[in-house]
Coordinates of C-alpha atoms and ligand atoms in Angstrom, one line a residue:
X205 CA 91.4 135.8 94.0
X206 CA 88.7 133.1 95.1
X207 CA 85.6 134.6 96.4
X208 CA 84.5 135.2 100.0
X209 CA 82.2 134.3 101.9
X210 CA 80.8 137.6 102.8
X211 CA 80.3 138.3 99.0
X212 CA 77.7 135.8 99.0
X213 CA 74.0 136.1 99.7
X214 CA 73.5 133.6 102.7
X215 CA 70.1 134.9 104.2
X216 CA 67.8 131.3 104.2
X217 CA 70.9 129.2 103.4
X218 CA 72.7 126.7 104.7
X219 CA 76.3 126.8 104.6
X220 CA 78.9 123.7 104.7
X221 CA 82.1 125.0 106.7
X222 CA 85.2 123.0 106.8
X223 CA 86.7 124.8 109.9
X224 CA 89.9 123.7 111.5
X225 CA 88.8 122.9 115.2
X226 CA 92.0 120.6 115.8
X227 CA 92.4 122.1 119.3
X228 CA 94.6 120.2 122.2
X229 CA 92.1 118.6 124.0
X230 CA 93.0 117.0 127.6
X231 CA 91.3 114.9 129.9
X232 CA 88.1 116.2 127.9
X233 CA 89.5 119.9 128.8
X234 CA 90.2 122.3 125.8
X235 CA 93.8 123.7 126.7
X236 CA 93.8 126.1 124.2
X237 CA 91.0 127.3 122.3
X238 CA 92.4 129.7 119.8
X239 CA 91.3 127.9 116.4
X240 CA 87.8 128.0 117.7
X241 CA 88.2 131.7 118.7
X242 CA 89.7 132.4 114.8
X243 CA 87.1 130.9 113.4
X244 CA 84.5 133.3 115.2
X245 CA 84.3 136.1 112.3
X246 CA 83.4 133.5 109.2
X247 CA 80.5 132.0 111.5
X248 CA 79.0 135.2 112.5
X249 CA 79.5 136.6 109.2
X250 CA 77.3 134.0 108.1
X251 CA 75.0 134.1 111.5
X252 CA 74.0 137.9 111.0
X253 CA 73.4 138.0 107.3
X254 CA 70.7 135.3 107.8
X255 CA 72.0 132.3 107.2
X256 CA 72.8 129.2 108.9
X257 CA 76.0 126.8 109.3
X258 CA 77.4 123.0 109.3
X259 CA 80.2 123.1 110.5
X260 CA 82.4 120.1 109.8
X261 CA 86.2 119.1 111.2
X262 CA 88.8 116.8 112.1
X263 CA 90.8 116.6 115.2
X264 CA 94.0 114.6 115.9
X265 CA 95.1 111.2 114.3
X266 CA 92.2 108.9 115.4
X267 CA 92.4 105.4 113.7
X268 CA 89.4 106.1 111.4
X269 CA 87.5 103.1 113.0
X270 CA 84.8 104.8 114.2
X271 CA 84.1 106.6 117.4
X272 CA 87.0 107.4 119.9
X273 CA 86.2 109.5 123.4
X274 CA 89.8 111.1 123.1
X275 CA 88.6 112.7 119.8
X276 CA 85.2 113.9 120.0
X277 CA 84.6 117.3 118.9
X278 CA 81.7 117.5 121.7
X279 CA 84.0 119.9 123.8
X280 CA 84.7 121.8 121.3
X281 CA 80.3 122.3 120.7
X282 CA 80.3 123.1 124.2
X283 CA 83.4 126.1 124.0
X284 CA 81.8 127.2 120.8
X285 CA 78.4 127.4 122.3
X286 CA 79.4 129.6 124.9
X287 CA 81.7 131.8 122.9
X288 CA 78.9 132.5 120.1
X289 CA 75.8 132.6 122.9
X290 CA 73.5 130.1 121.3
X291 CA 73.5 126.5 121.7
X292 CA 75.4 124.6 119.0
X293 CA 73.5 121.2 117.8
X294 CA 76.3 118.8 118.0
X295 CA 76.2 115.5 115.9
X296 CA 72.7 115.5 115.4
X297 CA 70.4 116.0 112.0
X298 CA 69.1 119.5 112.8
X299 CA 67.3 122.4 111.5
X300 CA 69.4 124.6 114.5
X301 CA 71.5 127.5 113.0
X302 CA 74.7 125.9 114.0
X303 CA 75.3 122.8 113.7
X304 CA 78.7 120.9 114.2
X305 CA 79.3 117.0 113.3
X306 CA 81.4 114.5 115.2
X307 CA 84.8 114.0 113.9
X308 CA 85.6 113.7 110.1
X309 CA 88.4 111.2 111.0
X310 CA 86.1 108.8 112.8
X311 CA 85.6 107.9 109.3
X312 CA 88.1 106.3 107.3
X313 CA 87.0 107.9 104.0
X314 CA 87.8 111.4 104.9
X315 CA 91.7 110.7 104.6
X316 CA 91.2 108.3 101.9
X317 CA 89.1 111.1 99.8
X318 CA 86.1 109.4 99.4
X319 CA 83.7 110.9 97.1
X320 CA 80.8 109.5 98.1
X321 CA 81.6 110.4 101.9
X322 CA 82.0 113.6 100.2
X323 CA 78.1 113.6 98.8
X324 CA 77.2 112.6 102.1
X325 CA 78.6 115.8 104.1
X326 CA 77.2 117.7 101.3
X327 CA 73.9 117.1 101.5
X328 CA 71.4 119.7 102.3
X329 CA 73.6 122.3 102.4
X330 CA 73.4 125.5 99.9
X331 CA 76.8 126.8 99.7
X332 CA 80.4 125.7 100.5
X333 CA 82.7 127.6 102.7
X334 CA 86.3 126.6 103.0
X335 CA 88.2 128.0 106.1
X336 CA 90.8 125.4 107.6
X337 CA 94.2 126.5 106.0
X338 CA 96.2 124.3 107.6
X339 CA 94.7 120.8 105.8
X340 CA 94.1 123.0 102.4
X341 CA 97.2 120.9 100.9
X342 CA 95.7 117.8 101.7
X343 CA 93.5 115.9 99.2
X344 CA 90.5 114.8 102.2
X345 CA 86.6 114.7 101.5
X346 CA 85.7 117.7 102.9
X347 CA 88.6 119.5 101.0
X348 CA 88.1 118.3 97.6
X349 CA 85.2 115.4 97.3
X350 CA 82.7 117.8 99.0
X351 CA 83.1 120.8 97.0
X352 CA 83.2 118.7 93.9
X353 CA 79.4 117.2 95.1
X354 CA 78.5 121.0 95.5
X355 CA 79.4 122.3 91.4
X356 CA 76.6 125.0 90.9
X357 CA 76.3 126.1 94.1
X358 CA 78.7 128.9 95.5
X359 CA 81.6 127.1 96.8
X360 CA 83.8 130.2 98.7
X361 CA 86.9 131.3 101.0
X362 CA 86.1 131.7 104.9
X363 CA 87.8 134.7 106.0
X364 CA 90.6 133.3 107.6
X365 CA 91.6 131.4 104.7
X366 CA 91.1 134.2 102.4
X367 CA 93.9 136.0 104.5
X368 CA 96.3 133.1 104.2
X369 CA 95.5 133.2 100.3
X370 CA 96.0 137.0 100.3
X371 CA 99.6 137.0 102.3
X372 CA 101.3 133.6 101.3
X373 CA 99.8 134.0 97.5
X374 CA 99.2 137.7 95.8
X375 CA 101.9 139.2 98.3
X376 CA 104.2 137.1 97.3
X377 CA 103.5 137.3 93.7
X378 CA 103.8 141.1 93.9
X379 CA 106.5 141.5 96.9
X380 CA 107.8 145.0 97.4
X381 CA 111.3 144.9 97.0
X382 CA 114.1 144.2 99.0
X383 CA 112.2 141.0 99.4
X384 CA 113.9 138.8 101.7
X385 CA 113.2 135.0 103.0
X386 CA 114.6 134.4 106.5
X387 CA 114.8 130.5 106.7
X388 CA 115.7 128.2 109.3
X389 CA 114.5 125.4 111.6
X390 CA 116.0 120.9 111.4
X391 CA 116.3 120.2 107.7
X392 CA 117.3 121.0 104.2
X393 CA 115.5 118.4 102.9
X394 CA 112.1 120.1 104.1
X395 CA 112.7 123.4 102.6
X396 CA 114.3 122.3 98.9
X397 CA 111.8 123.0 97.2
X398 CA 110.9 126.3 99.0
X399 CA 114.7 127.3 98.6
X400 CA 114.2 126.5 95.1
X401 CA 110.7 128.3 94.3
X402 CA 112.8 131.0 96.1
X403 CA 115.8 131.3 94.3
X404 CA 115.1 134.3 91.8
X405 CA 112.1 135.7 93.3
X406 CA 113.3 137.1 96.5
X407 CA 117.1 139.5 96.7
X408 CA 118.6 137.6 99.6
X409 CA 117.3 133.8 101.7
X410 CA 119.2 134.0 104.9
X411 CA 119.6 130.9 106.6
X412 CA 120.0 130.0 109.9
X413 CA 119.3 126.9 112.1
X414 CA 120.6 123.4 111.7
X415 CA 119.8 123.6 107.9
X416 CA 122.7 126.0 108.1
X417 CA 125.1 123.2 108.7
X418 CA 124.3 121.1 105.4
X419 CA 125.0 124.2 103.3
X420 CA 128.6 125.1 105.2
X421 CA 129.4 122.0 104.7
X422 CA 128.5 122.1 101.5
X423 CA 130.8 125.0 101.0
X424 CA 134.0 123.0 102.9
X425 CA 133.3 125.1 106.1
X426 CA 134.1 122.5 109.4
X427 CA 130.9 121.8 111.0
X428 CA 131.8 120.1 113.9
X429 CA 129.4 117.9 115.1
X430 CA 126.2 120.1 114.2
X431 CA 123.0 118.5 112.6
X432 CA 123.9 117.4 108.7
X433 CA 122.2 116.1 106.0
X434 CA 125.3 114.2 104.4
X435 CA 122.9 113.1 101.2
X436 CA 122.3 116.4 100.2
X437 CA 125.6 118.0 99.9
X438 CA 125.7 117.7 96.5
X439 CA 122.3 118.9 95.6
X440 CA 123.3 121.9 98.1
X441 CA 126.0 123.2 96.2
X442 CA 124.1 122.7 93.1
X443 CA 121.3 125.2 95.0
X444 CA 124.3 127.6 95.8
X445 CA 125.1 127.7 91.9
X446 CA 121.6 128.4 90.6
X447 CA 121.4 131.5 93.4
X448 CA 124.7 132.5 92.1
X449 CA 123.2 132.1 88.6
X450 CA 120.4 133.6 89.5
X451 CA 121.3 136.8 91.4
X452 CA 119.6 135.6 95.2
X453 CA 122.0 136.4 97.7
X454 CA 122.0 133.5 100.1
X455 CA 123.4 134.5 103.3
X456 CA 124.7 131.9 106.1
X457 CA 126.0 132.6 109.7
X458 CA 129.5 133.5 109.8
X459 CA 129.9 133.1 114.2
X460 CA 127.8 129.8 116.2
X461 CA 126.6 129.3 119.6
X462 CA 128.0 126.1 120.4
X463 CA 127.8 123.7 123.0
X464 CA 128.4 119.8 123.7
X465 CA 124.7 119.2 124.6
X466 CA 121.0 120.8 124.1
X467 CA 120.3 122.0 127.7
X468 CA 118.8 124.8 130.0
X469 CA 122.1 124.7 131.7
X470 CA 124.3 123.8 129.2
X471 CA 127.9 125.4 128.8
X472 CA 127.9 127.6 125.3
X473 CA 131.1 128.9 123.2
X474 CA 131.2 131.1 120.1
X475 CA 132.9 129.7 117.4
X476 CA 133.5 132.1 114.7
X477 CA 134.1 130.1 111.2
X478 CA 135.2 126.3 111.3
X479 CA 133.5 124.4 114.3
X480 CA 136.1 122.3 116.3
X481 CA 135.1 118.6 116.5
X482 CA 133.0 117.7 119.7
X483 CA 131.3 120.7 119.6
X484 CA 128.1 121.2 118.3
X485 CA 126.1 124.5 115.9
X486 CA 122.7 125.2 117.9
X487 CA 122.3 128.9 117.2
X488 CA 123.7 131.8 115.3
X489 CA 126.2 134.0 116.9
X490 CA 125.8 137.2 117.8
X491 CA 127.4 139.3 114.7
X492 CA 125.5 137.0 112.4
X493 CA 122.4 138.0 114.5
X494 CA 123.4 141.6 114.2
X495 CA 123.9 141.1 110.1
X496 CA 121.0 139.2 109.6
X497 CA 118.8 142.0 111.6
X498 CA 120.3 144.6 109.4
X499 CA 119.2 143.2 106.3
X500 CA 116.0 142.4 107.8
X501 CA 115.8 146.2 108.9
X502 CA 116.2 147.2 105.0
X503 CA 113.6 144.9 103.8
X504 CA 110.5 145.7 102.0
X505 CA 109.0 142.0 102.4
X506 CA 109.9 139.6 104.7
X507 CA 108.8 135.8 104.7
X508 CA 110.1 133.6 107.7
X509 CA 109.8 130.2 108.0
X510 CA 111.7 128.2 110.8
X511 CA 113.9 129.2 113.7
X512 CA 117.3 130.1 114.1
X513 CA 118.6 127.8 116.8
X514 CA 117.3 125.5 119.3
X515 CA 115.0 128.3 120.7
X516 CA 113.6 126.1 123.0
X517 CA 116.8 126.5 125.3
X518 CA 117.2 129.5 126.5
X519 CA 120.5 129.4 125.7
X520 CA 120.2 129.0 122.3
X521 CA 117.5 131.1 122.0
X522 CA 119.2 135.0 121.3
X523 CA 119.0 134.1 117.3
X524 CA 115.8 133.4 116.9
X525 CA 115.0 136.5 119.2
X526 CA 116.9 138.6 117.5
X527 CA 115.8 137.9 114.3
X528 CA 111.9 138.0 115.2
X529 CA 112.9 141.7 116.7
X530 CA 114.3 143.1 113.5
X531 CA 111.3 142.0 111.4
X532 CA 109.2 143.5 114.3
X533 CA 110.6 146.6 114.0
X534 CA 110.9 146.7 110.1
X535 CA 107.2 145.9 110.2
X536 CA 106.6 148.6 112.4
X537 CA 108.6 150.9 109.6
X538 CA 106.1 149.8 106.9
X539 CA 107.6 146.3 105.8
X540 CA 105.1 143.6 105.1
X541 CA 106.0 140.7 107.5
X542 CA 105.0 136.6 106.7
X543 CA 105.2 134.3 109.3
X544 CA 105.0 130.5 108.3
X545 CA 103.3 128.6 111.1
X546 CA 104.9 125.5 113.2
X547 CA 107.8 126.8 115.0
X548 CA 108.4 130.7 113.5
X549 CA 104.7 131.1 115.1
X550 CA 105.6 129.2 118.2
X551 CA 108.8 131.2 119.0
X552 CA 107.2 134.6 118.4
X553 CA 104.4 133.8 120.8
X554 CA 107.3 132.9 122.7
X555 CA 108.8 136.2 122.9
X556 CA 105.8 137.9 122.5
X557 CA 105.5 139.6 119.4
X558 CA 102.1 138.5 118.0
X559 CA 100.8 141.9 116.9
X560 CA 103.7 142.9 115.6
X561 CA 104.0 140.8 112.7
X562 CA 101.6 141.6 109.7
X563 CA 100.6 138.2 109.0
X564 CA 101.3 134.9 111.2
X565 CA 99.8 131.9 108.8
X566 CA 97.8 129.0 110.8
X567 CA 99.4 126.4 108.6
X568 CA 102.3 124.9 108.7
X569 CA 103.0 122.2 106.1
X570 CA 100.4 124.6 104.0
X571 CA 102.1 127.4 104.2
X572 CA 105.4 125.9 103.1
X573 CA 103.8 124.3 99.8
X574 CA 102.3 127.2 99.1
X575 CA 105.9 128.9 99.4
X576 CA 106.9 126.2 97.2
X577 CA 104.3 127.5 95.0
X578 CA 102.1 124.7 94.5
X579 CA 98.6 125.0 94.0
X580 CA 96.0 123.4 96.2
X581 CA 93.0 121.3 95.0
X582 CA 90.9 122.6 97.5
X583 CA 91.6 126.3 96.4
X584 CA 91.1 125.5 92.7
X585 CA 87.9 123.8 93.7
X586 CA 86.7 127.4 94.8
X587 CA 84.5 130.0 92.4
X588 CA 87.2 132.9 91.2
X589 CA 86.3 136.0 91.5
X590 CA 84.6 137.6 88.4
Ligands
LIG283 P1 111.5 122.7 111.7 O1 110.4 121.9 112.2 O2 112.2 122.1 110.5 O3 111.1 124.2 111.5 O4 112.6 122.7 112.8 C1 112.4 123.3 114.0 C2 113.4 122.7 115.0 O5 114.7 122.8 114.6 C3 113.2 123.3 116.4 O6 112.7 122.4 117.3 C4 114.7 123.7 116.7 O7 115.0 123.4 118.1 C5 115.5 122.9 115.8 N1 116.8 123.5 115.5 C6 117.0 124.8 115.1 N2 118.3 125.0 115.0 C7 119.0 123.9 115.3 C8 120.3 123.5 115.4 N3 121.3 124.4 115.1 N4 120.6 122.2 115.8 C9 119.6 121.4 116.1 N5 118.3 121.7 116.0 C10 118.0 122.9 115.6

């Protein structure tokens, strides 16, 4: 485990945090402001024992020219002013207790990993505190340059990424068995290497969502006209092998909802086995929801990543319900429940069942390389604990 930030002495310090304040921003309005909200507990940690923070972060794709009025972090000073009670010294040199600095991405170097940008953000500050999970994959300044500038001082895990660590790391590594991967959601081609990583750690992947389609088709099943990746037939049934090989279960949908367009209103079928030509795969049938909710009911460990169907529609969206209700409910029987971000996270907020998972992660390329078992720069950069 990499150490934490509260099991450092911060009373007279300054502390560098690399926070993840990439909030939609509208019109100069904050529409939702629940990364500054998460990032409450790491500052005030900091804030009570004595110490004071930089806080430093990106937000949205600016063109890393300089200065751009759609992506200044100035509301985002203002929110987090008001929600911590103290006024927050925004883009200034300052001896204030929290300090936050414009944009990282007004400055082309914080992609491109520029070390000496990197000794620049460091500067005058005592200890290193990495909390934005969902850019720890990526090699940027303030991930990797800065805590390179800051060897000898106490470089450390904010508490939300300490959780993310915790889950999509050492729980994995030590699953309680029957450990199960639910995975769904466009492609193959962006879960491979998850898949792989997979294969032989976990009893049974159940997959659902277009990726479904490559793999039927894979196996000679008629797809009709649902979503395929035609290049990576071959490499699918080579991934059906090894799981064979290998002992993982992997379990497709045996019944679709089907339809001839992606609509509100649109005109649905189930189609048990072979899809009829015209027709379309945009959600798991109902007694493939049924068996994928039973074997979610008997798990132990449950990662999910992706939904089942286009759960945007409503009516393709009974899969993807169904499924988030089973792993509810094991959850609430004492299984350990891991949500990867992007779209798992959007369509249980969607239906509502936020506290009922054990872990929802705040990254969503991150938390899919780190299901692919990579390691992270930016982690390894941080002190283990001794
Ligand atoms: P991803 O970003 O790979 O997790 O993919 C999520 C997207 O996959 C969502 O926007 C879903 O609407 C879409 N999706 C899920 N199932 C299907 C399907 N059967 N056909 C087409 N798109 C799907």
């Amino acid at each position: 485990m990499k150490q934490s930030i509260k099991e450092v002495d911060v009373q007279g310090k300054r502390v560098l945090m690399r926070v993840d304040f990439n909030v939609p921003i509208q019109d100069g309005e904050i529409v939702d402001d629940r990364r500054i909200q998460m990032a409450l507990p790491t500052i005030q940690s900091v804030l009570e024992r004595g110490g004071k923070v930089t806080l430093i972060s990106h937000l949205g794709r600016p063109s890393g020219n300089g200065f751009e009025e759609a992506f200044t972090l100035k509301p985002v000073a203002e929110r987090l002013s008001e929600l911590l009670g103290t006024t927050v010294a925004f883009d200034v040199p300052s001896e204030a207790s929290v300090v936050l600095r414009e944009n990282l991405r007004f400055d082309e170097r914080e992609k491109a990993g520029d070390d000496a940008f990197g000794a620049m953000l460091a500067e005058g500050c005592d200890i290193y505190c990495n909390d934005a999970f969902g850019t720890a994959h990526r090699n940027h300044a303030s991930m990797v340059a800065v805590p390179r500038h800051m060897d000898g001082k106490p470089r450390v895990a904010g508490l939300l990424l300490e959780k993310e660590l915790q889950y999509l790391d050492e729980t994995i590594k030590h699953a309680q068995v029957p450990f199960i991967a639910i995975l769904g959601g466009a492609k193959v081609s962006d879960k491979l290497g998850a898949i792989d990583r997979l294969i032989g750690t976990v009893n049974t992947i159940v997959i659902g969502g277009a990726m479904a389609y490559t793999l039927l088709a894979a196996k000679g099943v008629s797809i009709g006209n649902s979503l395929v990746e035609e290049e990576l037939l071959e490499q699918s049934r080579e991934m059906l092998r090894k799981a064979d090989a290998k002992g993982t279960v992997i379990q497709l949908p045996q019944d679709h909802v089907c339809a001839t367009m992606i609509a509100d209103d649109a005109e649905t079928t189930i189609v048990r086995g072979n899809i009829p030509n015209g027709l379309m795969g945009l959600d798991i049938g109902p007694e493939t929801a049924i068996s994928f909710a039973e074997i979610c009911k008997q798990a132990k460990t449950i990662l999910w990543n992706g939904p089942m169907g286009v759960f945007e529609y409503e009516p393709f969206s009974f899969g993807t319900k169904g499924v988030a209700e089973a792993i509810a409910e094991a959850t609430s029987q004492g299984a350990v429940s891991i949500v990867g971000g992007g779209d798992s996270a959007a369509a249980i907020s969607q239906f509502g069942l936020e506290m009922q998972m054990t872990h929802i992660s705040t990254g969503g390329g991150a938390s899919l390389q780190m299901l692919e078992g990579k390691e992270f720069l930016s982690v390894s950069l941080l002190n283990d604990n001794v």
